[in-house]
PDB file of N, CA and C in Angstrom:
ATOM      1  N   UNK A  28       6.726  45.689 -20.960  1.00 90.00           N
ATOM      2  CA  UNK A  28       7.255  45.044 -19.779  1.00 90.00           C
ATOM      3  C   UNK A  28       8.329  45.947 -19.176  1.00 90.00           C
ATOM      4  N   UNK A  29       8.382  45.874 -17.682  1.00 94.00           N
ATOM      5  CA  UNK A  29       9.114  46.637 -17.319  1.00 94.00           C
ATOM      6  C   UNK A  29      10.206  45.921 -16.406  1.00 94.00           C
ATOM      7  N   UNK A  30      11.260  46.282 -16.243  1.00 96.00           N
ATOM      8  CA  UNK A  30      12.334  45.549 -15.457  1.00 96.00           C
ATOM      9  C   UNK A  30      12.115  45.748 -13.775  1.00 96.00           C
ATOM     10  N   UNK A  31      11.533  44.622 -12.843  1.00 96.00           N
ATOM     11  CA  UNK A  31      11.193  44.974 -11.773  1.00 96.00           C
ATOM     12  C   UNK A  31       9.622  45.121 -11.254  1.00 96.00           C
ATOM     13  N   UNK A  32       8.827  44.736 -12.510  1.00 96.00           N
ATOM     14  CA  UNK A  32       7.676  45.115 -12.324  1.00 96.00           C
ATOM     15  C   UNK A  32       6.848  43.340 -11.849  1.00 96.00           C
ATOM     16  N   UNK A  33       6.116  43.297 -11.189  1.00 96.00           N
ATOM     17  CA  UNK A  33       5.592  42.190 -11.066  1.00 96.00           C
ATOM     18  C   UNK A  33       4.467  41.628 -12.092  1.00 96.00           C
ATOM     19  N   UNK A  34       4.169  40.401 -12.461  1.00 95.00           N
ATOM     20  CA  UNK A  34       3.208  40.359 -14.007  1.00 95.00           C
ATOM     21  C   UNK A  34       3.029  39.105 -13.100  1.00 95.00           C
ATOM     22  N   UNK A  35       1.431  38.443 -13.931  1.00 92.00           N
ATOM     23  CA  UNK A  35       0.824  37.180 -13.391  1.00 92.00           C
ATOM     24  C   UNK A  35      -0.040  36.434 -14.961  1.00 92.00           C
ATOM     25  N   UNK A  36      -0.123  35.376 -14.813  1.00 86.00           N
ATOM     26  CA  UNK A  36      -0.510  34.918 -16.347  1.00 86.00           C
ATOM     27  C   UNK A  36      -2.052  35.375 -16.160  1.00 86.00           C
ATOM     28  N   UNK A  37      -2.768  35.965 -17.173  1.00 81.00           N
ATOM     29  CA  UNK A  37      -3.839  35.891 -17.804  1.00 81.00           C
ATOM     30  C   UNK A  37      -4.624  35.042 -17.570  1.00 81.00           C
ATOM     31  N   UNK A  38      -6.062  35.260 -17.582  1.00 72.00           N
ATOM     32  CA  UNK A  38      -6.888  34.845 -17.225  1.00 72.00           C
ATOM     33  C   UNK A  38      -7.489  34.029 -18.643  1.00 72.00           C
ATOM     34  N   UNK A  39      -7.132  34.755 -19.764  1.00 68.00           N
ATOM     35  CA  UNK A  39      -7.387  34.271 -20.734  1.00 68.00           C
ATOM     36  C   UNK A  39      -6.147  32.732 -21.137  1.00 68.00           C
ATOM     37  N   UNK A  40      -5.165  32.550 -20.286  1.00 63.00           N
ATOM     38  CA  UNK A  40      -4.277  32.424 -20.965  1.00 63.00           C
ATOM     39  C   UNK A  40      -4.439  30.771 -20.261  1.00 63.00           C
ATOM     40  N   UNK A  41      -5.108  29.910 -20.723  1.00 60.00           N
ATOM     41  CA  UNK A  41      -5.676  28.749 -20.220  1.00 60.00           C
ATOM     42  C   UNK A  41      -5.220  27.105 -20.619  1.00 60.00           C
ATOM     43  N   UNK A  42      -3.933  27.513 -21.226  1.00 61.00           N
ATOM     44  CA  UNK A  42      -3.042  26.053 -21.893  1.00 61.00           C
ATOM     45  C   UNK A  42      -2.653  25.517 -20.371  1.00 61.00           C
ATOM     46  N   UNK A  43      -2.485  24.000 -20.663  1.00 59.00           N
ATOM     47  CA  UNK A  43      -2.360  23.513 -19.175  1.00 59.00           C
ATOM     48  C   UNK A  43      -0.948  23.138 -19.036  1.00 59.00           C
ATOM     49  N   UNK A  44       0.090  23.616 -20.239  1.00 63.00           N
ATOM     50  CA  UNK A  44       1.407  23.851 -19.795  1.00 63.00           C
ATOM     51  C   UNK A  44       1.920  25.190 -18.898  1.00 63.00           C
ATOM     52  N   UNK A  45       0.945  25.703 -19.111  1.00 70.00           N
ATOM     53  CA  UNK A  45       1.484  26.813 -18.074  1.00 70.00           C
ATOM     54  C   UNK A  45       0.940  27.131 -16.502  1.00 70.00           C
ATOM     55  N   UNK A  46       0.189  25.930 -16.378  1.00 73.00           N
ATOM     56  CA  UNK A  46      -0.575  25.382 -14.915  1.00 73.00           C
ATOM     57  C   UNK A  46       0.633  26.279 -13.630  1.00 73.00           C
ATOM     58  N   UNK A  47       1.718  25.927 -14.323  1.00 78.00           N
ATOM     59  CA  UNK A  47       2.713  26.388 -12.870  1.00 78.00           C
ATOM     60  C   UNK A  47       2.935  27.547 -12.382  1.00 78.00           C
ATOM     61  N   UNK A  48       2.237  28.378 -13.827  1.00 80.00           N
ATOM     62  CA  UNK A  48       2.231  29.814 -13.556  1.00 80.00           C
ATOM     63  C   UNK A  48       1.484  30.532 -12.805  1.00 80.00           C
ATOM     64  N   UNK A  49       0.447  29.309 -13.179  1.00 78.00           N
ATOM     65  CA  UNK A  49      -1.535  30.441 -12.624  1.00 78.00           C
ATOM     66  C   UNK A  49      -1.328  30.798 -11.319  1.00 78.00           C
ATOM     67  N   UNK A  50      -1.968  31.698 -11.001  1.00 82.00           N
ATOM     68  CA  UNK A  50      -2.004  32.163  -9.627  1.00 82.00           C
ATOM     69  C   UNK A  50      -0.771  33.231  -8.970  1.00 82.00           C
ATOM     70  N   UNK A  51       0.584  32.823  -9.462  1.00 88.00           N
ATOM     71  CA  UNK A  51       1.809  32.900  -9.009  1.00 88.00           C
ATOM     72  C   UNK A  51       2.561  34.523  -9.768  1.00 88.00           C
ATOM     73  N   UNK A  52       2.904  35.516  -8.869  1.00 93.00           N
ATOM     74  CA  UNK A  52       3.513  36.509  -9.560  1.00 93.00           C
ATOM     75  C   UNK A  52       5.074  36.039  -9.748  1.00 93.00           C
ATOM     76  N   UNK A  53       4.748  37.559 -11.187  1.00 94.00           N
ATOM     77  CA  UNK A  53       6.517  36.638 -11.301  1.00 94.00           C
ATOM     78  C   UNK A  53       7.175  38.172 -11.916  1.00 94.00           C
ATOM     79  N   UNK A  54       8.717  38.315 -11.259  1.00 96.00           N
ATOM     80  CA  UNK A  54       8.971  39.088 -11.097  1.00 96.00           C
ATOM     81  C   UNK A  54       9.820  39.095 -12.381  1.00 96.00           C
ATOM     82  N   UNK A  55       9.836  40.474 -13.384  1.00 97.00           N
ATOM     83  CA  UNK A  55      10.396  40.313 -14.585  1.00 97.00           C
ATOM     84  C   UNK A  55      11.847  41.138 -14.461  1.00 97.00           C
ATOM     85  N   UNK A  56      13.059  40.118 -14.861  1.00 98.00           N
ATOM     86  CA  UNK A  56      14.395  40.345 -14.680  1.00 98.00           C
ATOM     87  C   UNK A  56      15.456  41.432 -15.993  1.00 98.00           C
ATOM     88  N   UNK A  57      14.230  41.073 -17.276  1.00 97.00           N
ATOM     89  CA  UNK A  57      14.527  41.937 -18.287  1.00 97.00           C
ATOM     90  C   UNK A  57      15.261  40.928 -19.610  1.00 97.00           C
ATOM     91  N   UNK A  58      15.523  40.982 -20.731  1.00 97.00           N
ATOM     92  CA  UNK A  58      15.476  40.407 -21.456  1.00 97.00           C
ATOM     93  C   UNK A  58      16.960  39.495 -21.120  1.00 97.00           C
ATOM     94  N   UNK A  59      17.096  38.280 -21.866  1.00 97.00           N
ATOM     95  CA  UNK A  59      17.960  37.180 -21.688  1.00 97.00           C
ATOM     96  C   UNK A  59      18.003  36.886 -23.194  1.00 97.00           C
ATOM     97  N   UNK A  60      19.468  37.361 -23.375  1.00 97.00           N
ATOM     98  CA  UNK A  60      20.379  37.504 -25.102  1.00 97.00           C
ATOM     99  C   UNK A  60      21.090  36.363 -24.888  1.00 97.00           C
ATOM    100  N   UNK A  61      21.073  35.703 -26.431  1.00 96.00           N
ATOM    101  CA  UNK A  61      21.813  34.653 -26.070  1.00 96.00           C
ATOM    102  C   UNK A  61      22.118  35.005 -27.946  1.00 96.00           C
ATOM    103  N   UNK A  62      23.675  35.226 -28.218  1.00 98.00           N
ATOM    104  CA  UNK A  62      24.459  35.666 -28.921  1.00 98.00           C
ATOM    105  C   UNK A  62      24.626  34.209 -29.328  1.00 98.00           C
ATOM    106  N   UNK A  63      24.648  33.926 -30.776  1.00 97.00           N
ATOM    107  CA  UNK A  63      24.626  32.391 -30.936  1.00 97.00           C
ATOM    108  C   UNK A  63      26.214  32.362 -31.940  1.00 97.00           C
ATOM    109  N   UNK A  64      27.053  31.749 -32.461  1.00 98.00           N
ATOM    110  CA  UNK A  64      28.136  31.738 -32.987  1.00 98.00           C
ATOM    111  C   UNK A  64      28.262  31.550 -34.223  1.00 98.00           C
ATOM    112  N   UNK A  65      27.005  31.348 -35.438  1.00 98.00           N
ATOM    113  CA  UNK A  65      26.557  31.784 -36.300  1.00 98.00           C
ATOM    114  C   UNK A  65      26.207  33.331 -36.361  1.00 98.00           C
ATOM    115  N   UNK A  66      25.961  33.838 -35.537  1.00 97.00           N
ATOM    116  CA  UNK A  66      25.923  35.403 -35.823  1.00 97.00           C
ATOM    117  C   UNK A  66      24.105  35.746 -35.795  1.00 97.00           C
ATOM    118  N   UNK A  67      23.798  34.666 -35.022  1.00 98.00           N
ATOM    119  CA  UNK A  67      21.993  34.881 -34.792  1.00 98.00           C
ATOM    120  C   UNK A  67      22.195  35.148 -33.157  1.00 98.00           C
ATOM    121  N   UNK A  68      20.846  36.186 -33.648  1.00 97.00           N
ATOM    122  CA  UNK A  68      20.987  36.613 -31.759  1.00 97.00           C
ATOM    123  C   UNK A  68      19.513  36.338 -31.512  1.00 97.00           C
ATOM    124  N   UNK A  69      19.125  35.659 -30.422  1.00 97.00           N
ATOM    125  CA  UNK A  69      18.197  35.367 -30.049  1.00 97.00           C
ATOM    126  C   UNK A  69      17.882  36.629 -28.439  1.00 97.00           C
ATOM    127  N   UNK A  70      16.386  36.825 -28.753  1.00 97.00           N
ATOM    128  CA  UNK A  70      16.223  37.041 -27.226  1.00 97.00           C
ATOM    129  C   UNK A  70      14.961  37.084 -26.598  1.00 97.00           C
ATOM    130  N   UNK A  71      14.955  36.544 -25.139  1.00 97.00           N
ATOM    131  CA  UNK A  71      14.169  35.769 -24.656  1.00 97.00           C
ATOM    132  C   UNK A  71      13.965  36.556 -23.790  1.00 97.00           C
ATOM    133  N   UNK A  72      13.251  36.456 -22.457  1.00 97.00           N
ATOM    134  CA  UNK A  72      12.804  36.867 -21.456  1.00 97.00           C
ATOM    135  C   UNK A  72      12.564  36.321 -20.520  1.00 97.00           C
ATOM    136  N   UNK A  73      13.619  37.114 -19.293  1.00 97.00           N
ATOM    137  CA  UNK A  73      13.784  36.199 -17.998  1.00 97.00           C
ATOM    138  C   UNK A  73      12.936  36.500 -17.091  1.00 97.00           C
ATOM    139  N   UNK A  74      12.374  35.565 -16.100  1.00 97.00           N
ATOM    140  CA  UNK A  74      11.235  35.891 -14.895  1.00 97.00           C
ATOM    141  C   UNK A  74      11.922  35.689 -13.325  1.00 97.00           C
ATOM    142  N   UNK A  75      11.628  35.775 -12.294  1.00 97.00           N
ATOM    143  CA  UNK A  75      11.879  34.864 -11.302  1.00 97.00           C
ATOM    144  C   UNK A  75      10.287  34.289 -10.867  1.00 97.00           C
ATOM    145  N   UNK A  76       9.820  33.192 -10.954  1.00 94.00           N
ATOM    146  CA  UNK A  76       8.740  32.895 -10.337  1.00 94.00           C
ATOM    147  C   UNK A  76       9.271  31.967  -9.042  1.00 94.00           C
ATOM    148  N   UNK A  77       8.179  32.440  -7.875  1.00 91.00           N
ATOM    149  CA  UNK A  77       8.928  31.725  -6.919  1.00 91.00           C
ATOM    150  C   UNK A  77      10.410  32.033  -6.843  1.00 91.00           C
ATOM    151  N   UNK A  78      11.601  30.977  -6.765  1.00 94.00           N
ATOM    152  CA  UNK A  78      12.817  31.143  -6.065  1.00 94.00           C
ATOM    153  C   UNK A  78      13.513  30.236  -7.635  1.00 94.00           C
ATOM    154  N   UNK A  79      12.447  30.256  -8.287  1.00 94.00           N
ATOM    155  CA  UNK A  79      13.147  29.849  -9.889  1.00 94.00           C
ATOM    156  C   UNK A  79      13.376  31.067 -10.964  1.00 94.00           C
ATOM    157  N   UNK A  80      14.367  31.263 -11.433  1.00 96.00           N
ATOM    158  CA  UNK A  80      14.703  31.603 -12.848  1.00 96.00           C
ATOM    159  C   UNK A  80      14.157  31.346 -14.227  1.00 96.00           C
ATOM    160  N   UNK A  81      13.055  32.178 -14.615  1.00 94.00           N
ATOM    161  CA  UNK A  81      12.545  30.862 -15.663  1.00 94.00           C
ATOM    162  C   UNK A  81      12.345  31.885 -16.904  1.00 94.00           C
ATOM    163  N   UNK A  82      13.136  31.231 -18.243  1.00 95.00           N
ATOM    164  CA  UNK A  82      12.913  31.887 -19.596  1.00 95.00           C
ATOM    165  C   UNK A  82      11.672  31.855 -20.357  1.00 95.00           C
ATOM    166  N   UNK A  83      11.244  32.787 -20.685  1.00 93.00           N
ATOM    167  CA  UNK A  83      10.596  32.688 -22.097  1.00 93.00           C
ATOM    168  C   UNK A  83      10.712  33.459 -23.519  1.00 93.00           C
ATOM    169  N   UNK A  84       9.921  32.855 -24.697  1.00 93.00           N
ATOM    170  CA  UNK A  84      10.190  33.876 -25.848  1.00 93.00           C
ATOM    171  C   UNK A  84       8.980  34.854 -25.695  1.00 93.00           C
ATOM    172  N   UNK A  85       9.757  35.552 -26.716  1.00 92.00           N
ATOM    173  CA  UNK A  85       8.381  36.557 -26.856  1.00 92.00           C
ATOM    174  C   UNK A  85       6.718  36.225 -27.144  1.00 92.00           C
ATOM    175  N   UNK A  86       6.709  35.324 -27.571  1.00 89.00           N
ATOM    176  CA  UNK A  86       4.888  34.830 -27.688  1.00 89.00           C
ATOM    177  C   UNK A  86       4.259  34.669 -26.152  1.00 89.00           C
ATOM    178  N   UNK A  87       5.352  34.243 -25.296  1.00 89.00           N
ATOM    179  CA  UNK A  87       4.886  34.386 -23.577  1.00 89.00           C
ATOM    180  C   UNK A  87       4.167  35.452 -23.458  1.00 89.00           C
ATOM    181  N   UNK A  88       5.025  36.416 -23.578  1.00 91.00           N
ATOM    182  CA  UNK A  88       4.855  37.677 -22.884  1.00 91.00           C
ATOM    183  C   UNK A  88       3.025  38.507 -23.088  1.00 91.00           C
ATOM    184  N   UNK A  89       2.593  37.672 -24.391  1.00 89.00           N
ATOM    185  CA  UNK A  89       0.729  37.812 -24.280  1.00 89.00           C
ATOM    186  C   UNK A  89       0.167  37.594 -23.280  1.00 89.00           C
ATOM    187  N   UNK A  90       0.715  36.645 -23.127  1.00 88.00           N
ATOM    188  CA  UNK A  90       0.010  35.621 -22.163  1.00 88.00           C
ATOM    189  C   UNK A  90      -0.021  36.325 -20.339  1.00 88.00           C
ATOM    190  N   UNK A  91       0.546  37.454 -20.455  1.00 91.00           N
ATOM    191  CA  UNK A  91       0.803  38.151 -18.647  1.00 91.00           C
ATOM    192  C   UNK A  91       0.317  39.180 -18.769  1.00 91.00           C
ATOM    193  N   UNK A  92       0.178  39.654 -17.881  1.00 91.00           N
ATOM    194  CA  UNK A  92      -0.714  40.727 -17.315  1.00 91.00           C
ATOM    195  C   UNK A  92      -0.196  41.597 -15.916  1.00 91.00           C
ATOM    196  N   UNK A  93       0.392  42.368 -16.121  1.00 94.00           N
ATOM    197  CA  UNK A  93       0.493  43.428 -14.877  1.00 94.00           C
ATOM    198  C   UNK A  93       0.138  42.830 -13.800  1.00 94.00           C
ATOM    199  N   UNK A  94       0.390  42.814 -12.150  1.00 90.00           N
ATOM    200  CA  UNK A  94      -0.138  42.234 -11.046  1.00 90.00           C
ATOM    201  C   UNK A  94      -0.507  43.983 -10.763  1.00 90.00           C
ATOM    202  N   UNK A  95      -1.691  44.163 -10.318  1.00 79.00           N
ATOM    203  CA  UNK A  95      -2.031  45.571  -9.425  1.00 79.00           C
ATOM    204  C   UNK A  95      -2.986  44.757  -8.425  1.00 79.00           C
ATOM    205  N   UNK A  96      -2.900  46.117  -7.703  1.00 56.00           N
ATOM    206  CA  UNK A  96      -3.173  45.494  -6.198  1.00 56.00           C
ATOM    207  C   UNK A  96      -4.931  45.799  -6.512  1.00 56.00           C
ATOM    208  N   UNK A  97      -5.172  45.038  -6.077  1.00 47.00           N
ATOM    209  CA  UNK A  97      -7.074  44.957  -5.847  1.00 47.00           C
ATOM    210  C   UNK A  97      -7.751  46.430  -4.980  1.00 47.00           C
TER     211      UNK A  97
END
């Protein structure tokens, strides 16, 4: 994944929680650390889809696919 690069969900990627994704590019913002106060660091991965901000973990990130132009 690249910071800036546009990605779109998979064609394979057919769970109907992620209905909001299909179709829709989403622009990747680069990873989202969240330093926990136990001393666990988590990190996730931020998108903008549409005019939303939206996290995921790493098992997402299968699920997308590069947007190239046709």
């Amino acid at each position: 994944m690249k910071v800036g690069e546009l990605y779109i969900l998979s064609k394979r990627a057919t769970h109907q929680t992620f209905s909001e994704w299909e179709g829709k590019p989403a622009l990747y913002l680069g990873e989202d650390i969240i330093n926990r106060s136990d001393g666990v660091t988590i990190t996730n991965h931020a998108f903008m889809l549409g005019s939303e901000r939206r996290i995921t973990d790493q098992s997402f990130l299968k699920m997308l696919e590069p947007l190239t132009s046709a």
